[in-house]
């Protein structure tokens, strides 16, 4: 795992600029979720060829569905794929164990994370199991989550399974 993006790129020759462009899609999704009264976490799944397969945001609050995390929403929006080899999941926040399991189960090759300071999910585990992990330490992602956690600690604790 690369703790910070060093611009060398990764699967499919993607580099810092492409990762940040892709993160902008996830951030737009996070902002949409927040505007709907939900948790500001967004994600996007990109194909091995760089095409956007699906995007989504956390909809646990809006839908009353505890399984509707941002990565799950993006995965569902992508529809059925023959293979997920070479794909990249971009997410504004380190993926929880549930979403890390999704990445592992379907063989998503690469995960780009906006921030992991607010929540350190399963990305170390993913890296140990061969998934390329890029942590961008994005200030906008961190600010979005910190403000949400401060303003809605009860909803946030529910989301991460903290009582």
mmCIF file of C-alpha atoms in Angstrom, residues 9-148:
data_model
loop_
_atom_site.group_PDB
_atom_site.id
_atom_site.type_symbol
_atom_site.label_atom_id
_atom_site.label_comp_id
_atom_site.label_asym_id
_atom_site.label_seq_id
_atom_site.Cartn_x
_atom_site.Cartn_y
_atom_site.Cartn_z
ATOM 1 C CA UNK A 9 0.457 5.453 -11.127
ATOM 2 C CA UNK A 10 -0.866 1.958 -10.844
ATOM 3 C CA UNK A 11 -3.037 -0.532 -12.676
ATOM 4 C CA UNK A 12 -3.758 0.688 -16.172
ATOM 5 C CA UNK A 13 -1.169 3.457 -15.981
ATOM 6 C CA UNK A 14 -3.280 5.738 -13.827
ATOM 7 C CA UNK A 15 -1.426 8.426 -11.930
ATOM 8 C CA UNK A 16 -2.049 11.225 -9.484
ATOM 9 C CA UNK A 17 -4.004 13.443 -11.881
ATOM 10 C CA UNK A 18 -6.309 10.642 -12.994
ATOM 11 C CA UNK A 19 -6.841 9.457 -9.412
ATOM 12 C CA UNK A 20 -7.748 12.990 -8.327
ATOM 13 C CA UNK A 21 -10.123 13.413 -11.296
ATOM 14 C CA UNK A 22 -11.796 10.161 -10.356
ATOM 15 C CA UNK A 23 -11.953 11.237 -6.712
ATOM 16 C CA UNK A 24 -13.848 14.361 -7.820
ATOM 17 C CA UNK A 25 -16.653 12.066 -9.023
ATOM 18 C CA UNK A 26 -16.796 10.387 -5.613
ATOM 19 C CA UNK A 27 -16.726 13.764 -3.829
ATOM 20 C CA UNK A 28 -19.661 14.960 -5.965
ATOM 21 C CA UNK A 29 -21.544 11.852 -4.860
ATOM 22 C CA UNK A 30 -20.639 12.504 -1.201
ATOM 23 C CA UNK A 31 -21.964 16.060 -1.502
ATOM 24 C CA UNK A 32 -25.179 14.756 -3.106
ATOM 25 C CA UNK A 33 -25.660 12.370 -0.189
ATOM 26 C CA UNK A 34 -25.135 15.153 2.321
ATOM 27 C CA UNK A 35 -27.636 17.375 0.472
ATOM 28 C CA UNK A 36 -30.198 14.546 0.779
ATOM 29 C CA UNK A 37 -29.677 14.440 4.553
ATOM 30 C CA UNK A 38 -27.389 11.421 4.469
ATOM 31 C CA UNK A 39 -23.804 10.575 5.304
ATOM 32 C CA UNK A 40 -21.297 12.287 2.960
ATOM 33 C CA UNK A 41 -19.471 9.284 1.552
ATOM 34 C CA UNK A 42 -19.234 8.808 -2.203
ATOM 35 C CA UNK A 43 -17.702 6.224 -4.502
ATOM 36 C CA UNK A 44 -17.176 5.408 -8.162
ATOM 37 C CA UNK A 45 -16.130 2.212 -9.919
ATOM 38 C CA UNK A 46 -13.933 2.543 -13.009
ATOM 39 C CA UNK A 47 -13.243 -0.122 -15.609
ATOM 40 C CA UNK A 48 -9.808 -1.371 -16.592
ATOM 41 C CA UNK A 49 -10.096 0.879 -19.675
ATOM 42 C CA UNK A 50 -10.763 3.944 -17.476
ATOM 43 C CA UNK A 51 -14.489 4.157 -18.218
ATOM 44 C CA UNK A 52 -16.881 5.053 -15.413
ATOM 45 C CA UNK A 53 -18.913 1.922 -14.694
ATOM 46 C CA UNK A 54 -20.973 3.168 -11.768
ATOM 47 C CA UNK A 55 -21.163 5.822 -9.087
ATOM 48 C CA UNK A 56 -23.099 6.236 -5.885
ATOM 49 C CA UNK A 57 -23.253 7.531 -2.359
ATOM 50 C CA UNK A 58 -24.117 6.269 1.078
ATOM 51 C CA UNK A 59 -27.925 5.989 1.267
ATOM 52 C CA UNK A 60 -28.334 4.274 4.639
ATOM 53 C CA UNK A 61 -30.301 7.178 6.120
ATOM 54 C CA UNK A 62 -32.315 8.071 3.015
ATOM 55 C CA UNK A 63 -33.346 4.492 2.198
ATOM 56 C CA UNK A 64 -33.369 3.026 5.711
ATOM 57 C CA UNK A 65 -31.079 0.336 4.281
ATOM 58 C CA UNK A 66 -28.011 -0.477 6.387
ATOM 59 C CA UNK A 67 -26.322 -2.167 3.414
ATOM 60 C CA UNK A 68 -26.426 0.867 1.114
ATOM 61 C CA UNK A 69 -22.881 2.109 1.542
ATOM 62 C CA UNK A 70 -21.285 4.294 -1.139
ATOM 63 C CA UNK A 71 -19.091 1.511 -2.536
ATOM 64 C CA UNK A 72 -22.096 -0.831 -2.650
ATOM 65 C CA UNK A 73 -24.153 1.810 -4.465
ATOM 66 C CA UNK A 74 -21.391 2.345 -7.053
ATOM 67 C CA UNK A 75 -20.974 -1.417 -7.470
ATOM 68 C CA UNK A 76 -24.709 -1.907 -7.979
ATOM 69 C CA UNK A 77 -24.892 1.007 -10.427
ATOM 70 C CA UNK A 78 -22.130 -0.608 -12.497
ATOM 71 C CA UNK A 79 -24.329 -3.594 -13.175
ATOM 72 C CA UNK A 80 -23.102 -7.070 -13.834
ATOM 73 C CA UNK A 81 -19.543 -7.322 -15.163
ATOM 74 C CA UNK A 82 -17.940 -10.471 -16.509
ATOM 75 C CA UNK A 83 -14.820 -9.678 -14.507
ATOM 76 C CA UNK A 84 -13.705 -6.962 -12.123
ATOM 77 C CA UNK A 85 -10.008 -7.554 -12.792
ATOM 78 C CA UNK A 86 -8.295 -4.256 -13.489
ATOM 79 C CA UNK A 87 -11.134 -2.162 -12.073
ATOM 80 C CA UNK A 88 -10.624 0.674 -9.592
ATOM 81 C CA UNK A 89 -12.966 1.574 -6.747
ATOM 82 C CA UNK A 90 -12.581 5.229 -5.773
ATOM 83 C CA UNK A 91 -14.049 6.218 -2.426
ATOM 84 C CA UNK A 92 -13.986 9.351 -0.314
ATOM 85 C CA UNK A 93 -13.393 7.375 2.901
ATOM 86 C CA UNK A 94 -11.463 4.229 3.785
ATOM 87 C CA UNK A 95 -13.824 1.324 3.062
ATOM 88 C CA UNK A 96 -15.382 -0.404 6.056
ATOM 89 C CA UNK A 97 -15.080 -4.173 6.483
ATOM 90 C CA UNK A 98 -18.330 -4.719 4.599
ATOM 91 C CA UNK A 99 -17.132 -2.753 1.566
ATOM 92 C CA UNK A 100 -13.611 -4.163 1.835
ATOM 93 C CA UNK A 101 -15.199 -7.603 1.617
ATOM 94 C CA UNK A 102 -17.016 -6.557 -1.560
ATOM 95 C CA UNK A 103 -13.714 -5.445 -3.117
ATOM 96 C CA UNK A 104 -12.088 -8.752 -2.184
ATOM 97 C CA UNK A 105 -15.037 -10.965 -3.124
ATOM 98 C CA UNK A 106 -15.242 -9.611 -6.660
ATOM 99 C CA UNK A 107 -11.534 -9.124 -7.316
ATOM 100 C CA UNK A 108 -11.502 -5.350 -7.699
ATOM 101 C CA UNK A 109 -7.811 -4.682 -8.345
ATOM 102 C CA UNK A 110 -7.330 -1.195 -7.009
ATOM 103 C CA UNK A 111 -8.835 1.138 -4.392
ATOM 104 C CA UNK A 112 -8.229 4.892 -4.302
ATOM 105 C CA UNK A 113 -9.157 6.457 -0.962
ATOM 106 C CA UNK A 114 -9.781 10.147 -0.349
ATOM 107 C CA UNK A 115 -9.032 9.967 3.369
ATOM 108 C CA UNK A 116 -8.559 7.540 6.237
ATOM 109 C CA UNK A 117 -8.032 9.930 9.153
ATOM 110 C CA UNK A 118 -11.719 10.060 10.104
ATOM 111 C CA UNK A 119 -12.166 6.305 9.773
ATOM 112 C CA UNK A 120 -9.500 3.687 9.199
ATOM 113 C CA UNK A 121 -11.363 0.832 7.566
ATOM 114 C CA UNK A 122 -10.106 -2.371 5.985
ATOM 115 C CA UNK A 123 -7.662 -0.928 3.474
ATOM 116 C CA UNK A 124 -4.570 -2.397 5.181
ATOM 117 C CA UNK A 125 -6.187 -5.824 4.951
ATOM 118 C CA UNK A 126 -6.953 -5.247 1.272
ATOM 119 C CA UNK A 127 -3.316 -4.291 0.609
ATOM 120 C CA UNK A 128 -2.122 -7.463 2.370
ATOM 121 C CA UNK A 129 -4.356 -9.450 0.018
ATOM 122 C CA UNK A 130 -2.963 -8.009 -3.193
ATOM 123 C CA UNK A 131 -5.257 -5.050 -3.807
ATOM 124 C CA UNK A 132 -3.373 -1.908 -4.787
ATOM 125 C CA UNK A 133 -4.393 0.806 -2.318
ATOM 126 C CA UNK A 134 -3.719 4.497 -2.902
ATOM 127 C CA UNK A 135 -4.434 6.915 -0.047
ATOM 128 C CA UNK A 136 -4.676 10.504 -1.269
ATOM 129 C CA UNK A 137 -5.125 12.297 2.091
ATOM 130 C CA UNK A 138 -7.558 14.706 0.453
ATOM 131 C CA UNK A 139 -8.353 17.765 2.592
ATOM 132 C CA UNK A 140 -11.870 18.186 1.173
ATOM 133 C CA UNK A 141 -12.809 14.593 1.988
ATOM 134 C CA UNK A 142 -11.450 14.967 5.517
ATOM 135 C CA UNK A 143 -13.292 18.263 6.088
ATOM 136 C CA UNK A 144 -16.603 16.809 4.840
ATOM 137 C CA UNK A 145 -16.404 13.838 7.181
ATOM 138 C CA UNK A 146 -15.111 15.708 10.231
ATOM 139 C CA UNK A 147 -17.932 18.255 9.966
ATOM 140 C CA UNK A 148 -20.507 15.478 9.594
#
